[in-house]
Coordinates of C-alpha atoms in Angstrom, one line a residue:
Chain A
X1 CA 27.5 44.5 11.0
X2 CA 28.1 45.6 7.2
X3 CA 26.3 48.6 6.1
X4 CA 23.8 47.5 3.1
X5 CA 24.7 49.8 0.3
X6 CA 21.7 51.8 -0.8
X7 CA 22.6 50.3 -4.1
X8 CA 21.5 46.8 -3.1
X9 CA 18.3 47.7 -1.7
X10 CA 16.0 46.6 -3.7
X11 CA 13.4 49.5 -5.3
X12 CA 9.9 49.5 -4.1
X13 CA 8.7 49.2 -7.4
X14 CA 10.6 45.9 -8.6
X15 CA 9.9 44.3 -4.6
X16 CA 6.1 45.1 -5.1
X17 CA 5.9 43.4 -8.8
X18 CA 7.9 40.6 -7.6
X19 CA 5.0 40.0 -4.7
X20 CA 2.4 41.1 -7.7
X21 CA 4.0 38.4 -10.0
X22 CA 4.0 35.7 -7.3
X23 CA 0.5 36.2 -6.3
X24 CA -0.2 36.1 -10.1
X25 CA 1.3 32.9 -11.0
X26 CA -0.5 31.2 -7.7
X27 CA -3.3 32.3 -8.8
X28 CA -2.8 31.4 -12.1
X29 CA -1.7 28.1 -11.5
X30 CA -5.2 27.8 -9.4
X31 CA -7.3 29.3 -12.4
X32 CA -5.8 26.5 -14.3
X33 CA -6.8 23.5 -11.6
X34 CA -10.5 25.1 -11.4
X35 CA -10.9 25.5 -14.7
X36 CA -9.5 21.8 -15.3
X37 CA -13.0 20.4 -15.3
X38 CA -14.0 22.0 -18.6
X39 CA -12.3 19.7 -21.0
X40 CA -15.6 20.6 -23.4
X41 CA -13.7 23.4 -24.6
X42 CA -11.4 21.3 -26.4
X43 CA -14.0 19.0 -28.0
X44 CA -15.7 21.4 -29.6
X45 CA -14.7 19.7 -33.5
X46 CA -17.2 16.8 -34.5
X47 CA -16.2 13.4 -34.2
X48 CA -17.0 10.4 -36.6
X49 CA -19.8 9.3 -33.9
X50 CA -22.2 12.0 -35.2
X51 CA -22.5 9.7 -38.1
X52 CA -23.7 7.2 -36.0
X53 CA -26.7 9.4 -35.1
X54 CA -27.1 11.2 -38.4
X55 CA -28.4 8.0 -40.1
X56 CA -29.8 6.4 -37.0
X57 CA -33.3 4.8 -37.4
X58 CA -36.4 2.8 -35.3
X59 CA -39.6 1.7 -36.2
X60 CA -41.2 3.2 -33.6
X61 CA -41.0 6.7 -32.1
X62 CA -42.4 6.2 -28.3
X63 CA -42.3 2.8 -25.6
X64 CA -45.8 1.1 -24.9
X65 CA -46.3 3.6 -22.2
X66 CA -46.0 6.5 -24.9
X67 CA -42.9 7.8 -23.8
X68 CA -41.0 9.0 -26.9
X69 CA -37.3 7.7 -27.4
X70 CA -34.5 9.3 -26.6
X71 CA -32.2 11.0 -28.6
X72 CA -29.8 8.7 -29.8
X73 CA -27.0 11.4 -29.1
X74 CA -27.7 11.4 -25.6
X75 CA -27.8 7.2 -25.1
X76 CA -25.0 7.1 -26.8
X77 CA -22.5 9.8 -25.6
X78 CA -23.3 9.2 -21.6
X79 CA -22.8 6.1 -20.9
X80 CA -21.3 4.3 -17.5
X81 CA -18.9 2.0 -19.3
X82 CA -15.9 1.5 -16.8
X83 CA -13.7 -0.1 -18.9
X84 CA -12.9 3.2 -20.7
X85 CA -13.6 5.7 -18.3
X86 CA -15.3 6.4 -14.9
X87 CA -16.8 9.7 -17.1
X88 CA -20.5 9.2 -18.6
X89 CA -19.3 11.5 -21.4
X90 CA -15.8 10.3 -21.9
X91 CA -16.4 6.7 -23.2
X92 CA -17.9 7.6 -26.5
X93 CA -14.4 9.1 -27.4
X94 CA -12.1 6.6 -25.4
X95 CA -14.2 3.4 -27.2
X96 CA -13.7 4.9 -30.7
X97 CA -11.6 2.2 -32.6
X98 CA -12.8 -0.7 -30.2
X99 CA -12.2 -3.9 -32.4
X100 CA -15.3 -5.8 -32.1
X101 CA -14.8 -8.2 -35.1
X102 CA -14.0 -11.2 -35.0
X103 CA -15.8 -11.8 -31.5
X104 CA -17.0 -15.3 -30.4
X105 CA -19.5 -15.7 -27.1
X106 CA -18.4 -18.9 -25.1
X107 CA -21.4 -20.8 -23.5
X108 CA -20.8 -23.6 -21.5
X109 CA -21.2 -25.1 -17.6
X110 CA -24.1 -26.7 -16.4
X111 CA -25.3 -27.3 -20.7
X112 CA -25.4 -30.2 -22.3
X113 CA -24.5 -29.1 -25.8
X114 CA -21.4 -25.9 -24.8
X115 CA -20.8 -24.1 -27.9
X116 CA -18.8 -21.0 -29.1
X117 CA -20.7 -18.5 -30.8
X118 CA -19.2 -16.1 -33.5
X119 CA -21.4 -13.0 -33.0
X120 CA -21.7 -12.4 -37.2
X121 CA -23.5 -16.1 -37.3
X122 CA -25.9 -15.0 -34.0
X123 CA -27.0 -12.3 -36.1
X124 CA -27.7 -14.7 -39.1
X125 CA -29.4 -17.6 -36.8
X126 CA -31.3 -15.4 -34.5
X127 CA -32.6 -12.3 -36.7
X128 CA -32.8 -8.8 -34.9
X129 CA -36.2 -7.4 -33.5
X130 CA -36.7 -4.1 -32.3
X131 CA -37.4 -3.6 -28.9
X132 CA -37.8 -0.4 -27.5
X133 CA -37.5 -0.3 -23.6
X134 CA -37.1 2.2 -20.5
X135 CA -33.7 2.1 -19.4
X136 CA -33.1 2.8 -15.4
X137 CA -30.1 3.5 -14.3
X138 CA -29.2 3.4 -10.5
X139 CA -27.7 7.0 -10.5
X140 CA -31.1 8.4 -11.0
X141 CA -31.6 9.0 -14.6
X142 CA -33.3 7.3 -17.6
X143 CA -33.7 6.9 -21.7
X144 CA -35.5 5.2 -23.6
X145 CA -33.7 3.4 -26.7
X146 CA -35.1 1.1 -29.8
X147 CA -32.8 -2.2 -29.3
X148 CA -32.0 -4.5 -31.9
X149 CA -31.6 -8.2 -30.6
X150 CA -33.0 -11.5 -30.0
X151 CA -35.0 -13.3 -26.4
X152 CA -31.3 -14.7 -24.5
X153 CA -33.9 -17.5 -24.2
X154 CA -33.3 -18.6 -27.8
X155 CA -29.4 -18.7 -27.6
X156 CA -29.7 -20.7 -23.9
X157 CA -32.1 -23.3 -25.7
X158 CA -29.5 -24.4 -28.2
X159 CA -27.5 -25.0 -25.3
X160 CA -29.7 -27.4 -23.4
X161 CA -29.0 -25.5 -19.4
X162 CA -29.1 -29.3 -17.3
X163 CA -31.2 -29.4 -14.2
X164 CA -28.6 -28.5 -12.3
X165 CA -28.2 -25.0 -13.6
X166 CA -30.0 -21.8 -11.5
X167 CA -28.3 -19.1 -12.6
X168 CA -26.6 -17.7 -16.1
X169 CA -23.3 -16.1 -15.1
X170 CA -21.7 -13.2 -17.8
X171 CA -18.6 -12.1 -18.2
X172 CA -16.9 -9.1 -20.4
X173 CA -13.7 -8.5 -22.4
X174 CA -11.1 -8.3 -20.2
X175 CA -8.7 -6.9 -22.1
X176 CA -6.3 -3.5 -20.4
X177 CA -5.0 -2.6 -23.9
X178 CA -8.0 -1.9 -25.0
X179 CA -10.3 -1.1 -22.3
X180 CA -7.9 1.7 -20.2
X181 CA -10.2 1.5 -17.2
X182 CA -9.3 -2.1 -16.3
X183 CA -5.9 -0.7 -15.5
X184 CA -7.6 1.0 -12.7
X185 CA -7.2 -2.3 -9.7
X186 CA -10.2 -0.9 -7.5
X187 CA -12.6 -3.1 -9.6
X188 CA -12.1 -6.8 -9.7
X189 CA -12.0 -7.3 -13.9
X190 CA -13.7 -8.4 -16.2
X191 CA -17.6 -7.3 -15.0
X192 CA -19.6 -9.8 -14.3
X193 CA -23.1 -10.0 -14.2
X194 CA -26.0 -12.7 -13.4
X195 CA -29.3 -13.7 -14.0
X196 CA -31.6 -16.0 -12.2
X197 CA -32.3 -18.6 -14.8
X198 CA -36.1 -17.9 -14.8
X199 CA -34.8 -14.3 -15.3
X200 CA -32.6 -15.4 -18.4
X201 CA -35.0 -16.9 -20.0
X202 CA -37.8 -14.6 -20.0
X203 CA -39.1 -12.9 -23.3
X204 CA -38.0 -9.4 -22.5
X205 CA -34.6 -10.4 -21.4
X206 CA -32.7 -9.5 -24.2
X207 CA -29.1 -9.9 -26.2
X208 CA -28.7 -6.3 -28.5
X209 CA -26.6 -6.6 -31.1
X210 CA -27.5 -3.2 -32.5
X211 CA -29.8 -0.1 -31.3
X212 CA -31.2 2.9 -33.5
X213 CA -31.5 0.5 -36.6
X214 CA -27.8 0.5 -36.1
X215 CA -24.5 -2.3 -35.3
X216 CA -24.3 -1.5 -31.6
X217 CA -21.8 1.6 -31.3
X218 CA -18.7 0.5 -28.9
X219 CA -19.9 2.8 -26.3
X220 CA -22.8 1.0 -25.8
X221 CA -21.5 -2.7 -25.3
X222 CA -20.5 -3.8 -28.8
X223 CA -20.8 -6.0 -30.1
X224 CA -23.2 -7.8 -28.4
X225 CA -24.8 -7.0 -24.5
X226 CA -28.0 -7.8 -22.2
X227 CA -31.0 -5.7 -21.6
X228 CA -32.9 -6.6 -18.5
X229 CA -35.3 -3.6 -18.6
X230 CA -37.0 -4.3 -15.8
X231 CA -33.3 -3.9 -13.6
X232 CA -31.1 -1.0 -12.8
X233 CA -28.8 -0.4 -15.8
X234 CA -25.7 -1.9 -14.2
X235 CA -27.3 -5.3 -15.0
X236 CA -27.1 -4.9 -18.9
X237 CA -23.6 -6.4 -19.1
X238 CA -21.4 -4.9 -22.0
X239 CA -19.5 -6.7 -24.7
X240 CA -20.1 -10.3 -23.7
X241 CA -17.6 -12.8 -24.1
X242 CA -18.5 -15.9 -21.9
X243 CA -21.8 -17.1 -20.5
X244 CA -21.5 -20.0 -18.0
X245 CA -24.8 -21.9 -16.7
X246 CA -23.9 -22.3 -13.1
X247 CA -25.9 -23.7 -9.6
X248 CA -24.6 -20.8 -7.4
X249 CA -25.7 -17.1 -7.3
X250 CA -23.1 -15.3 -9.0
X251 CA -21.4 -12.3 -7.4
X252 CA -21.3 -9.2 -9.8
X253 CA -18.4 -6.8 -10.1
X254 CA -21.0 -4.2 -8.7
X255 CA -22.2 -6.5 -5.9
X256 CA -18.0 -7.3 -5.0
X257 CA -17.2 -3.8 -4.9
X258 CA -20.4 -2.5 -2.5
X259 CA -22.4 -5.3 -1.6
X260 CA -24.9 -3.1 0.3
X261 CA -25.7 -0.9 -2.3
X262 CA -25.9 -3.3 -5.1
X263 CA -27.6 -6.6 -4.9
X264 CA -27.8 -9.3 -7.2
X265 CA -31.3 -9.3 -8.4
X266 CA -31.3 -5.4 -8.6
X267 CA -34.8 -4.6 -9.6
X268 CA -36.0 -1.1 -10.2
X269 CA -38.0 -0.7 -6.6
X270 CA -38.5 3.1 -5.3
X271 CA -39.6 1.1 -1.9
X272 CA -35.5 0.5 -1.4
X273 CA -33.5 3.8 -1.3
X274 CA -30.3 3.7 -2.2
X275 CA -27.4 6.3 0.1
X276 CA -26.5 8.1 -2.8
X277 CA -29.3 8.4 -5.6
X278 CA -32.7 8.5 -5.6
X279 CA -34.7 5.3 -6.5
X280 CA -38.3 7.2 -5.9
X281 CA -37.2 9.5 -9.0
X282 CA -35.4 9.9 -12.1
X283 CA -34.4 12.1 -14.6
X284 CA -35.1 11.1 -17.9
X285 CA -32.2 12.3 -20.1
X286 CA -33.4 15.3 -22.4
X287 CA -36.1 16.1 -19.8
X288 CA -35.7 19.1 -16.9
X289 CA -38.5 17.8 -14.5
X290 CA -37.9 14.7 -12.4
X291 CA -40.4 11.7 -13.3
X292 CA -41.4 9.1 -10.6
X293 CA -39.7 5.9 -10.7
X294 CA -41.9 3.1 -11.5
X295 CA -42.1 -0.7 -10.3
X296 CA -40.3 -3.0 -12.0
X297 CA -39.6 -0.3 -14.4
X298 CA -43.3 -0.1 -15.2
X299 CA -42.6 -3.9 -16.4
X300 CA -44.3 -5.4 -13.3
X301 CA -47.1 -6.7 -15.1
X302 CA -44.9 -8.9 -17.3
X303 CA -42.2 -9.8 -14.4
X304 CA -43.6 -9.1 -10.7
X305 CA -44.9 -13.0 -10.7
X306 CA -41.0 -13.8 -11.1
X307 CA -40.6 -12.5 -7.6
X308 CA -43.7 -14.0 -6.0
X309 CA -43.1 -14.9 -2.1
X310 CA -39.9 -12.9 -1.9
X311 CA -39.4 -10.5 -0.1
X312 CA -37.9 -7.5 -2.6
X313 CA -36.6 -4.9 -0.2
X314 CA -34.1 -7.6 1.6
X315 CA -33.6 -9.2 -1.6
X316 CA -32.5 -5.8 -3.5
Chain B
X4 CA -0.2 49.8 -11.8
X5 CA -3.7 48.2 -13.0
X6 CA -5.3 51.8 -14.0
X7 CA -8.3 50.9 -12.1
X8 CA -7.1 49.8 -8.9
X9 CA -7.2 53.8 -7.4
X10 CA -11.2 53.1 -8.1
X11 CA -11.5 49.9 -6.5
X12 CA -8.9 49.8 -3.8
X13 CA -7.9 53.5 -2.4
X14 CA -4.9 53.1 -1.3
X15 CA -3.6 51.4 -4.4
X16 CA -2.0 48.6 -3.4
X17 CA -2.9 45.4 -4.6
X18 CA -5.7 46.4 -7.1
X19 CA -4.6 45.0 -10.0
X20 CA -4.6 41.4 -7.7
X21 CA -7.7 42.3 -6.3
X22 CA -9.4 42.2 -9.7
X23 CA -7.4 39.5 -10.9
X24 CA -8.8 37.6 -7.8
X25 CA -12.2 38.3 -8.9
X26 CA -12.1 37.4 -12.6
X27 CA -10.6 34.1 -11.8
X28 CA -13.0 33.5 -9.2
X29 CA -15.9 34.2 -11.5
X30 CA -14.8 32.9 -14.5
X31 CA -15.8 29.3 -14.4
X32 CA -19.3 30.7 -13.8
X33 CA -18.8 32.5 -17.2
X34 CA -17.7 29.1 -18.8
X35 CA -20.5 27.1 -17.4
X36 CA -22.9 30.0 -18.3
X37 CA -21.6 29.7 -21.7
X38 CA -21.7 26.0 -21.7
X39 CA -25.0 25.7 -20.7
X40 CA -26.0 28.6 -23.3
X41 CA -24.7 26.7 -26.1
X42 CA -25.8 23.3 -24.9
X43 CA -22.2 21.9 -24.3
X44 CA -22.9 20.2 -20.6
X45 CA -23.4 16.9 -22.3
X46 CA -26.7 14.8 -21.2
X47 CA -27.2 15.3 -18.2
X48 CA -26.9 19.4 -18.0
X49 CA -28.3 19.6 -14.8
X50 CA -25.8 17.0 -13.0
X51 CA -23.4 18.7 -14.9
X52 CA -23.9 21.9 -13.1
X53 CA -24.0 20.1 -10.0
X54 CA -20.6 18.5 -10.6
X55 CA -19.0 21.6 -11.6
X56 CA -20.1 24.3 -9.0
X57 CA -19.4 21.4 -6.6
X58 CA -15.7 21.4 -7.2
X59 CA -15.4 24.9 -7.3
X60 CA -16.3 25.8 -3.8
X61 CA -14.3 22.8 -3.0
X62 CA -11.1 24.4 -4.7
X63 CA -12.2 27.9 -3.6
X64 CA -12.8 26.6 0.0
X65 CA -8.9 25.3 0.1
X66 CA -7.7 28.7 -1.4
X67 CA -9.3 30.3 1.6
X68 CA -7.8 27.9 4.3
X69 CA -4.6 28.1 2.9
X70 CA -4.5 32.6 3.2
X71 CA -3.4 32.5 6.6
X72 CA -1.0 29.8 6.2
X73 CA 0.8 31.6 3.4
X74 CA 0.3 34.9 5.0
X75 CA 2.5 33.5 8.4
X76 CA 5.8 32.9 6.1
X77 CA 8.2 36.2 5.7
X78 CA 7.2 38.9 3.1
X79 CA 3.4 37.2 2.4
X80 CA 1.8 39.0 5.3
X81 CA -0.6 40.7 2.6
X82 CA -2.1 37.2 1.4
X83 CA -4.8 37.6 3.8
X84 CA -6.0 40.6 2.0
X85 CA -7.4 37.5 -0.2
X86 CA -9.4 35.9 2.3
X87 CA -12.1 37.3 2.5
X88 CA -13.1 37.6 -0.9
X89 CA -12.2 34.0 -1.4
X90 CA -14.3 33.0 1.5
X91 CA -17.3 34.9 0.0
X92 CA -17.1 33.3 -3.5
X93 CA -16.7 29.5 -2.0
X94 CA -19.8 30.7 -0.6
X95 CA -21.1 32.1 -3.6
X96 CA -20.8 28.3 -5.5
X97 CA -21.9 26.5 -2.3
X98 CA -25.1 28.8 -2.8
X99 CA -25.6 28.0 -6.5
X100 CA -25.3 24.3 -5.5
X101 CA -27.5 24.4 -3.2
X102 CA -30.4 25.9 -5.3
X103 CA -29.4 24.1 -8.5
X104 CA -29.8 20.6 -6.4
X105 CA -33.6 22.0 -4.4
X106 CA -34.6 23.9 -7.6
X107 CA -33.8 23.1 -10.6
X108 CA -32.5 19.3 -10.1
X109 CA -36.0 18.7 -7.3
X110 CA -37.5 21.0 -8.7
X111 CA -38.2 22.7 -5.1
X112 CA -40.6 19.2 -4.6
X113 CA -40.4 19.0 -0.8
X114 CA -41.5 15.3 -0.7
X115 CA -38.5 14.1 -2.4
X116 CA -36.3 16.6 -1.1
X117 CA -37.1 15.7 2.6
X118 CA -36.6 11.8 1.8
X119 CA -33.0 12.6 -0.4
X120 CA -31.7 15.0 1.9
X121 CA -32.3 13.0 5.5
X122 CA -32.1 9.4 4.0
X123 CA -28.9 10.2 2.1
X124 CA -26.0 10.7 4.5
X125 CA -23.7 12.7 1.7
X126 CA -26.7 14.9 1.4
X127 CA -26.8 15.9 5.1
X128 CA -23.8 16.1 5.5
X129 CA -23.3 18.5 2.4
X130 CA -26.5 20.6 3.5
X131 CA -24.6 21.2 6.9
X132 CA -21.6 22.2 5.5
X133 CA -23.7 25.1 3.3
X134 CA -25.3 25.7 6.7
X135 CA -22.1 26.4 8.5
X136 CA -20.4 28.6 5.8
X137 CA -23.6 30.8 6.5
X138 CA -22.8 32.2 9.4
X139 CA -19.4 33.3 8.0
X140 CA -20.9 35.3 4.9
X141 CA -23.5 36.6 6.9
X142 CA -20.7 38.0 9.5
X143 CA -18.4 38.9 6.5
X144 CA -18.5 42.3 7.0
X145 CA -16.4 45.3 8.3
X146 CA -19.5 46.8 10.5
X147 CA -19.6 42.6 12.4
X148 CA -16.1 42.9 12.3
X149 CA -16.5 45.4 15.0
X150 CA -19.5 44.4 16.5
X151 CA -17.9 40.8 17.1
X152 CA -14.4 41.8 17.5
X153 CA -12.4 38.7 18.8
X154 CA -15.6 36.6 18.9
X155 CA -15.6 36.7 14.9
X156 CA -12.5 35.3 14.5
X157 CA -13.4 32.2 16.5
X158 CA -16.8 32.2 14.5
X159 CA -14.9 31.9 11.6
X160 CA -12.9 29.0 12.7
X161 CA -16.0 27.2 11.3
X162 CA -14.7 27.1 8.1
X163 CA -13.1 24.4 9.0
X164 CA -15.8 22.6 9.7
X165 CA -17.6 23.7 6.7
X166 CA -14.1 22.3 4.5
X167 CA -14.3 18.9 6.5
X168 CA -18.3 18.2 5.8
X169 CA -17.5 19.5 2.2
X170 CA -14.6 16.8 1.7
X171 CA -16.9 14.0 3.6
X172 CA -20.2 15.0 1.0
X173 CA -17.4 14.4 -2.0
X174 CA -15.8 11.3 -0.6
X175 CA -19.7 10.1 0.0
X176 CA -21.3 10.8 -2.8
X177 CA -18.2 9.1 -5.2
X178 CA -19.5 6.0 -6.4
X179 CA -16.2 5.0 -7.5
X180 CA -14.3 5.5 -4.4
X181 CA -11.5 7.6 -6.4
X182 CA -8.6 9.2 -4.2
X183 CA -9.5 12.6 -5.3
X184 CA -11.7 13.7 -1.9
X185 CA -8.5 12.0 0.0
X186 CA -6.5 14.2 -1.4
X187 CA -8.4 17.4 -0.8
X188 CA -8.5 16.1 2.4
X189 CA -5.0 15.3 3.7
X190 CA -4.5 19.4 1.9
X191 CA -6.8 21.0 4.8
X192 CA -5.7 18.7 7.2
X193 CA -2.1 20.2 6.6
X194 CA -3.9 23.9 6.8
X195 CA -5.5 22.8 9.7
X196 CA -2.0 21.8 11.6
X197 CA -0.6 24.7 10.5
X198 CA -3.0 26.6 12.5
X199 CA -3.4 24.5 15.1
X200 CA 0.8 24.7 15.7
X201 CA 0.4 28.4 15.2
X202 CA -2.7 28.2 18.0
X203 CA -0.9 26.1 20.3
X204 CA 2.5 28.2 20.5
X205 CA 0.4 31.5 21.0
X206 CA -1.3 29.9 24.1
X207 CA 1.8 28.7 25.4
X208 CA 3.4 32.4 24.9
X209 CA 0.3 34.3 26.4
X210 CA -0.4 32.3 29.8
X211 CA 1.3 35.1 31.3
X212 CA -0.7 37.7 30.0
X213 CA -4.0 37.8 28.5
X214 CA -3.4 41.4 26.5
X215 CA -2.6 39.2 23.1
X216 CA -5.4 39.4 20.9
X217 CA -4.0 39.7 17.2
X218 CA -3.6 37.0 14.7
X219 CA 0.2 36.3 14.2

């Protein structure tokens, strides 16, 4: 065997920072992956959206219960909008720039007079009210935001539903260009949503075209969705573009994806847990201490007779 | 050489990693301390936290499994210097989860702890995997080093354990069903073969004798 000149031996010093620097960069590279989920850092400038919020108004300042609104900045920069992004505080920012003019609503099926809506003359024909309702969401936390809209009730009595028609199916944009989360193939696109009919055309079901005295922000369903306040949140179907009257239950993009954890009449019940949130408490947004979730939303009084006979906890 | 390392480690060696190790370990606590100071965890702060010390014993917990791995290949013997202090901080985050979800999420309310924690598998399974890294920082120590001797070392085979429930509680409580836990997941199950290779040569070598008893 050759000798190894001491001149190719490497020197202590230079073998120890070589292990120094690997370690270093490892760890490094590590600091970098950890600290990955702290894209605030980088947001830190204000965005056109504070307008929204700077000039946002209601006519009231609390729900009939007394509980006061929330801030607008919080309904309207956390917000489970898939479409853009599975991140509550992401789609503010990825919706920016959603065109939501010209927009028509189809409304056909079981009707006797179908007709495509342009949103501009819904607005004209059916005048805004404010409505100011609790929000539920099925992840365990709550708001409370002024609407601006008009009964669905009004729009599906132009219509004429037949007797034939149960059940009001929705459907959003589907459109991947615009909406980067409907590249993502694990949900089956567009959302769909449903109502019972009875459900549809009850006075505090609702189609917002606005909220905060404001032209509904993107990130919150422009330009036109449904409130059901009385249901978990995923219910409240964004940026509607077709509404079919239809005999058969329809199956939600929620209910597709996990039908045991999301049904189809999706009520607000505490009585019927849920495996990954609570459903006996909730967290309204802006608050620290948990609040009990109420029946129906605490709308039982207006709704509960919808339900009579049925039995709520297998019909979730 | 750091200039403080003679301070913090005697024999010199490796200080200047030593307190790298522990400023990178700490300082996503700093940001989320600074977030949180300035408001900056967006709506739902308290979630937020959740999330965020979630992932971090998650990433710290896979920097810990994979020490001994590295420390098997030639020259990176002294990676499991790292261990240890890894371990401890995966811990550390584990801990803060654990009191940010009974305290300041529950608000320490035992009624609606007791129903979230037994009727919601991804919480059970997340409280046992606190509950077995436990027993590891408890026994963390030189002094039940010697006390446990060989025992400690299969003791703190739980970790992979701990790692496994801590993948499961991510992959349960993901309402989206994302491949991010699978990923985390097929990266310990590598660690884990690694070892169990490693485990299953060094029986096959000592069946003669039973005088063995280091780690290769």
């Amino acid at each position: 065997m050759d000798k190894i000149r001491s001149s190719e031996i490497t020197p202590e010093h230079i073998y120890l920072g070589r292990r120094q620097f690997l370690v270093g960069a490892g760890a490094l590279t590590a600091s970098l992956v950890f600290l990955g989920g702290c894209r605030r850092l980088s947001e830190l400038a204000p965005t056109p959206e504070a307008d929204f919020c700077g000039s946002a108004t209601a006519g009231a300042t609390s729900d009939e219960l007394g509980d006061p609104l929330s801030a607008c900045d919080a309904a309207t920069h956390y917000n489970n909008f898939y479409e853009f992004s599975l991140e509550k505080d992401d789609v503010a920012e990825l919706a920016r720039g959603f065109k939501t003019s010209p927009w028509t609503v189809q409304v056909g099926g079981l009707v006797n007079k179908p007709k495509t809506f342009d949103v501009d003359d819904l607005r004209r024909n059916f005048p805004p009210e404010e409505r100011v309702y609790r929000m539920r969401c099925v992840e365990a936390w709550s708001v409370v935001v002024p609407w601006l809209g008009f009964p669905l009730a009004k729009l599906l009595k132009e219509v004429e539903p037949t007797s034939k028609a149960k059940y009001v199916r929705f459907e959003s944009l589907h459109d991947p260009k615009q909406m980067p989360g409907q590249k993502d193939r694990s949900f089956q696109w567009p959302y769909i949503e449903g109502l019972r009919l009875d459900e549809a055309m009850h006075d505090l079901t609702l189609l917002a075209t606005g909220m905060y005295g404001k032209p509904m922000p993107p990130q919150n369903g422009a330009p036109i969705r449904l409130v059901v306040p009385w249901k978990y949140g995923f219910k409240n179907i964004k940026s509607i573009v077709k509404i079919d009257l239809v005999e058969e239950m329809p199956t939600s993009l929620w209910t597709a994806f996990a039908p045991q954890e999301y049904g189809f009449y999706a009520n607000v019940n505490p009585d019927v847990s849920h495996p990954r949130w609570s459903q006996s408490s909730e967290r309204r947004l802006g608050e620290r201490a948990r609040r009990e979730t109420i029946p129906f939303n605490g709308y039982a009084e207006k709704v509960a007779r919808l339900y009579e006979g049925m039995d709520l906890r297998t019909s979730y | 050489m750091f200039p403080l390392s003679p301070i913090l480690s005697p024999k010199g060696q490796g200080g200047g990693l030593r307190i790298l190790t522990h400023v990178l370990a700490l300082s996503p606590l700093a940001v989320l301390a600074w977030d949180f100071a300035r408001g900056d965890l967006g709506a739902n702060p308290i979630r937020e936290v959740q999330f965020r010390t979630g992932k971090y014993t998650l990433v710290l917990l896979v920097l810990t499994l994979s020490c001994t791995p590295l420390s098997m290949l030639p020259g990176l013997k002294w990676v499991a210097r790292f261990r240890r202090s890894l371990g401890l901080y995966a811990f550390a985050y584990a801990g803060l989860h654990f009191l940010n979800f009974i305290g300041l999420d529950y608000g320490f309310n035992l009624r609606l702890l007791r129903e979230d924690i037994f009727e919601k598998r991804y919480a059970f399974v997340g409280l046992a995997a606190f509950l077995s890294l436990l027993p590891l920082a408890v026994t963390s120590g030189s002094g039940w080093a010697r006390r446990l001797g060989k025992k400690r070392e299969q003791l703190h085979r739980l970790i992979y354990l701990a790692a496994i429930l801590t993948i499961v509680h991510f992959a349960w409580q993901d309402k989206a069903k994302t491949v991010e836990p699978l990923v985390y997941g097929g990266v310990v199950a590598g660690l884990l073969l690694v070892r169990v290779v490693g485990w299953v040569r060094r029986a096959a070598r000592g069946t003669g004798s039973q005088t063995s008893s280091k780690e290769p």
